[in-house]
XYZ file of C-alpha atoms in Angstrom:
286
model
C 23.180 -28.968 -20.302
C 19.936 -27.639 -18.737
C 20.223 -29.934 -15.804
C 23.256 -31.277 -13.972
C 22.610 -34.868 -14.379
C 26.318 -35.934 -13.526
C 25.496 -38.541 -11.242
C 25.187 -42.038 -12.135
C 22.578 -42.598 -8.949
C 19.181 -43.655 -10.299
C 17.705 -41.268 -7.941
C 19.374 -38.735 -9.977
C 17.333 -39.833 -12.988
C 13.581 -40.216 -11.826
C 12.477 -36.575 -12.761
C 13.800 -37.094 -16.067
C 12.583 -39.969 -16.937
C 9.152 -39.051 -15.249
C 9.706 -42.149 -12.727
C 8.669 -42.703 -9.028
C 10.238 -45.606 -8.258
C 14.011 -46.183 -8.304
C 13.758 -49.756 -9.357
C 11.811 -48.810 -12.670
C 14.344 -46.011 -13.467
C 16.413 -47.378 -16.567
C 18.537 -44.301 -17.506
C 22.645 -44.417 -15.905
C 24.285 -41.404 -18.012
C 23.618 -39.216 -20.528
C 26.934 -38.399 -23.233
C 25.564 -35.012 -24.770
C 26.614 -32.025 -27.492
C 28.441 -29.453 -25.716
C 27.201 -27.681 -22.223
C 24.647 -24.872 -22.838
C 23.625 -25.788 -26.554
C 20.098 -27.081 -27.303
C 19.467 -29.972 -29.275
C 19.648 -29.246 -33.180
C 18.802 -31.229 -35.866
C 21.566 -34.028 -37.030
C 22.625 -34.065 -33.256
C 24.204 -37.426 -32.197
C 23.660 -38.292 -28.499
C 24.690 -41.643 -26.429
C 22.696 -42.982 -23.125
C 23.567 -45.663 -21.448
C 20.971 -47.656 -20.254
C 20.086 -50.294 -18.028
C 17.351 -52.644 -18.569
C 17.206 -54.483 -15.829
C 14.864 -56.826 -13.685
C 14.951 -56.627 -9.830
C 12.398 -55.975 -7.089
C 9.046 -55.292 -8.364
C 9.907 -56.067 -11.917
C 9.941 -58.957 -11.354
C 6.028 -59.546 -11.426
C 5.598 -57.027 -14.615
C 5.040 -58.039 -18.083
C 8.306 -56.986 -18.925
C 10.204 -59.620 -17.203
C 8.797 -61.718 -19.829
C 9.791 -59.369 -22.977
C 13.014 -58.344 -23.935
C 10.876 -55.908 -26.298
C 9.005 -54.463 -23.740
C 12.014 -53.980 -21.314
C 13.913 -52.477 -24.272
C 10.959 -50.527 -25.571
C 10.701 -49.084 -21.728
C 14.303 -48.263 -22.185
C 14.418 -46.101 -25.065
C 11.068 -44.357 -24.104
C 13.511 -43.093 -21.104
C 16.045 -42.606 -23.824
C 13.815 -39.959 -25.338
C 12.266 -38.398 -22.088
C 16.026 -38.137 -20.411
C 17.403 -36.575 -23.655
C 14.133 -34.022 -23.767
C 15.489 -32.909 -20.179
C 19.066 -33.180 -20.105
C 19.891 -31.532 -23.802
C 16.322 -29.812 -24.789
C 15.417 -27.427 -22.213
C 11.737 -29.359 -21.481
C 11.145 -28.534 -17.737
C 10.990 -31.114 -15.175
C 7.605 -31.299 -14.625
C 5.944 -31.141 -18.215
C 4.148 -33.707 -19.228
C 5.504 -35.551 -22.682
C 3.418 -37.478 -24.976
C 4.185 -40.291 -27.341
C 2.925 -39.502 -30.718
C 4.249 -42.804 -31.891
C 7.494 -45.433 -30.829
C 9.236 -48.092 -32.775
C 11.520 -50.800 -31.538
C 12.482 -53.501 -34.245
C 14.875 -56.036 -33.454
C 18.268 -57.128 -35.320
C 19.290 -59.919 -32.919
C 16.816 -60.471 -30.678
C 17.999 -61.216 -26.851
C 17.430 -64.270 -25.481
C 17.006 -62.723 -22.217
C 16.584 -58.592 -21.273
C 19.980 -56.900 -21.894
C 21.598 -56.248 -18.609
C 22.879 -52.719 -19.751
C 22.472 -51.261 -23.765
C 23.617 -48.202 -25.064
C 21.498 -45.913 -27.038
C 22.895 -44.192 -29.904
C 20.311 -41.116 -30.915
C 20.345 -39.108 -33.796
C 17.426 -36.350 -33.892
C 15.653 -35.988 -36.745
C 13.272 -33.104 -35.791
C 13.220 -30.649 -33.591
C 10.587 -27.955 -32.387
C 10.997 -25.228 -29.849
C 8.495 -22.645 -28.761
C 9.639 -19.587 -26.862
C 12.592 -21.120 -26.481
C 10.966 -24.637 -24.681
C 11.421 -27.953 -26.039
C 7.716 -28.586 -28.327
C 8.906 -31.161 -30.082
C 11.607 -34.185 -30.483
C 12.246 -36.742 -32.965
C 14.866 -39.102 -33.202
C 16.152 -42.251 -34.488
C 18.111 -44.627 -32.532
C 20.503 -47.840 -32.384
C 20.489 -50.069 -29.442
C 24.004 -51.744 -28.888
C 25.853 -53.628 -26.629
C 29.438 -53.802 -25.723
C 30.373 -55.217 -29.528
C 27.251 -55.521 -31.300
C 24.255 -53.520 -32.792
C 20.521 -55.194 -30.997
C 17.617 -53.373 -32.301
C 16.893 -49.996 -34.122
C 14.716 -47.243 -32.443
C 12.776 -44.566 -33.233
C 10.683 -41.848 -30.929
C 8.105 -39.092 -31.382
C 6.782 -36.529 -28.605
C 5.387 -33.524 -28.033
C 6.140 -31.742 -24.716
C 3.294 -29.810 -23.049
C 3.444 -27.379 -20.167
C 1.992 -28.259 -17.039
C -0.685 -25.698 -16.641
C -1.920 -26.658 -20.285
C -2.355 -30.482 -19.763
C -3.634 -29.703 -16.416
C -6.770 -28.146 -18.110
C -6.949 -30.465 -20.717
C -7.037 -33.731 -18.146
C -9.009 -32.199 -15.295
C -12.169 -34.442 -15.836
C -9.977 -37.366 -17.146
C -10.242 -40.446 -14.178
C -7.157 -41.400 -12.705
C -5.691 -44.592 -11.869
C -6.595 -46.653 -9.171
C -5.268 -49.944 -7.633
C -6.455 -53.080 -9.189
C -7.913 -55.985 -7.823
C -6.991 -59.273 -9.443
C -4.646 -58.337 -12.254
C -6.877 -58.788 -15.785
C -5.763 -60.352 -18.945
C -4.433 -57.877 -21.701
C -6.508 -59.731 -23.752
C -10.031 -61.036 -23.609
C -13.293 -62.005 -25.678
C -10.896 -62.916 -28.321
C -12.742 -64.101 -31.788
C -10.369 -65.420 -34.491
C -11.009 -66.074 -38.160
C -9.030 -66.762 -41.027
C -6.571 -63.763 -40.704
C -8.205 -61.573 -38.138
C -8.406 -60.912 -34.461
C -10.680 -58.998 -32.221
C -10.957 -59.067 -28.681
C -11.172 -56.573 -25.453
C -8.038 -54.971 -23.665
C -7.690 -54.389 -19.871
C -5.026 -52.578 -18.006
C -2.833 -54.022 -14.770
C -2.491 -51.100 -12.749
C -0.633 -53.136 -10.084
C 2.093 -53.425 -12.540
C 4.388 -51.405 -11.372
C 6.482 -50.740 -14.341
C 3.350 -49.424 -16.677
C 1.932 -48.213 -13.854
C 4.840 -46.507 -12.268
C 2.755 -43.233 -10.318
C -0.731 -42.489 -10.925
C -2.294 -41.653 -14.462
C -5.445 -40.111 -16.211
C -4.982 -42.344 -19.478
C -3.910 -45.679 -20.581
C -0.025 -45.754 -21.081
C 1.599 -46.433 -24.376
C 3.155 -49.198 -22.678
C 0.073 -50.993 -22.006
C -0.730 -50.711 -26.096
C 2.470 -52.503 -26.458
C 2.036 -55.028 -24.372
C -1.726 -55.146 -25.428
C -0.234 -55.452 -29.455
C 2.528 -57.908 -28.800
C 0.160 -60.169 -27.376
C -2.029 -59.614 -30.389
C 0.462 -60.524 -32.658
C 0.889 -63.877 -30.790
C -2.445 -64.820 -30.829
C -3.226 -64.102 -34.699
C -0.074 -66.475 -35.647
C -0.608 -68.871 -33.342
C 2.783 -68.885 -31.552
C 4.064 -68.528 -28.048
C 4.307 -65.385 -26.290
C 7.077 -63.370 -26.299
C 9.303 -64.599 -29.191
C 8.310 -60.865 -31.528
C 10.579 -59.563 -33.366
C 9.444 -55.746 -32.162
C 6.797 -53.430 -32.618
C 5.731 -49.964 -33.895
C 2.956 -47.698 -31.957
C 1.470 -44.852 -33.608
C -1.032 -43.128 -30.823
C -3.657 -39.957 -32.228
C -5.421 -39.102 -28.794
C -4.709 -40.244 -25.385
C -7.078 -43.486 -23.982
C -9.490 -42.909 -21.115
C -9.498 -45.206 -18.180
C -13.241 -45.417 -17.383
C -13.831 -46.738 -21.197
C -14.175 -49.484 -23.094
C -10.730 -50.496 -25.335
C -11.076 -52.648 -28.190
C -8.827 -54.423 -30.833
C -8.637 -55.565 -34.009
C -6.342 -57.202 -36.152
C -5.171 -58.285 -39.420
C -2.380 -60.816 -41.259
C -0.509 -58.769 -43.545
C 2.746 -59.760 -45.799
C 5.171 -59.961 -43.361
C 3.706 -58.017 -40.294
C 0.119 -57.994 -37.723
C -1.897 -54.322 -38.098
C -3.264 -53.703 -34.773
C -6.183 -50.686 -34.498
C -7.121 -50.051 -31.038
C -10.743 -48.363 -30.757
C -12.449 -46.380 -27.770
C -15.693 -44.751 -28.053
C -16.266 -45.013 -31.662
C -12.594 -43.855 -32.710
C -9.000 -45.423 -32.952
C -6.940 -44.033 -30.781
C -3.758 -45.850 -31.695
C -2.721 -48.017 -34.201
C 0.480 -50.825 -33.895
C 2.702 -53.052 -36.376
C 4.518 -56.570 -35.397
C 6.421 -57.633 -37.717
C 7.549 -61.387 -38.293
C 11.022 -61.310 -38.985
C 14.117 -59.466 -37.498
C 15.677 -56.455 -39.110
C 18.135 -57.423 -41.990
């Protein structure tokens, strides 16, 4: 392995999962291919995981969601995985291109510790750096299979997205915490409203950032998905987030929605463009 991530210490773990704060760090071990080998394609990985809710968790919007939790989870999944086995560098920054977690037996509370079964399904290196990492994944616990995964993200050097980002605005505390949703309008089968971040939420908003975090689109979509059907918030099923350019902080975010046969399409639109797109769907995994 790259790094020597043999201690089960969350402190161990914040680089790797690009965390500040112990409390929000979810990764406890990563079981790997063989020492000194770089991820390949058809590689099967375990990490154990452990979504849990303590200090300032306990105020985020994932101490409502088992989705969200879980969907937090695997994103670490991913990131640790890009570290540990894939030669990225600790300090690069990784973007989602899109993330998918779709239950099979939805929890009736967050699971207190899952683990992660990976398989990648593409892999990209350049000069012999991480680009590039899909993967598919199953979320278990001790006896029994939870929710399927799936993660996509590109890897980019630090100098690079430095350039890229340095007129992008950056984070700042919030006031009084805003609804994810607002102005909502609903008719027939569609949904369109406003979307505001909480960066006091310490889980989303974990360190400082120059765009809105995929995290925020899924709570943003899960909500959504509520509203259009008309039932209470958070009994989802999952969701799937596609993202095509990263979303400003000093802009305007809008949604829209529509019913479909058996799922909610979510479009999320900044300056005249969609920036990412999401699926609910209604019913568990068969």
């Amino acid at each position: 392995m790259p790094l020597n991530c043999t201690d089960r210490s969350t402190a161990s773990w914040r680089e790797v999962t690009h965390k500040l704060h112990d409390e929000n760090v979810m990764v406890t071990w990563v079981d790997a291919p063989e020492r000194g080998e770089l991820l390949a394609l058809g590689d099967r990985c375990t990490v154990e995981l452990s979504p849990r809710i303590e200090g300032c968790l306990l105020t985020s919007a994932a101490a409502q969601s088992p989705t969200l939790l879980t969907l937090e989870a695997l994103r670490q999944a991913g990131l640790a995985l890009a570290h540990v086995c894939g030669s990225a560098a600790v300090g690069v920054t990784m973007l989602a291109n899109a993330i998918r977690l779709q239950w099979r037996r939805p929890p009736e509370h967050p699971p207190v510790r899952v683990w992660c079964s990976i398989v990648v399904t593409d892999v990209v290196y350049r000069r012999g750096r991480l680009h590039r990492l899909t993967f598919d994944a199953e979320i278990c616990d001790e006896t029994t299979p939870l929710a399927y995964g799936h993660g996509d993200m590109t890897c980019i050097p630090h100098a690079v997205y430095a350039r890229m980002r340095r007129d992008a605005a950056m984070s700042e505390p919030a006031g009084r915490p805003p609804q994810p949703l607002s102005d909502v309008v609903v008719t027939d089968s569609r949904l369109t409203a406003r979307t505001d971040w909480d960066t006091s939420d310490r889980l989303i908003f974990d360190h400082p950032l120059d765009h809105v975090p995929g995290m925020h689109f899924a709570l943003a979509a899960l909500r959504t998905h509520a509203a259009l059907r008309g039932v209470d918030w958070p009994g989802d099923r999952g969701v799937e987030l596609q993202f095509s350019t990263l979303a400003e902080l000093d802009g305007d975010l809008t949604v829209s929605a529509r019913r479909e046969v058996g799922y909610t399409a979510i479009d999320f639109h900044q300056g005249g463009s969609t920036v990412a797109t999401a699926r609910c769907p209604d019913e568990v995994l068969a």
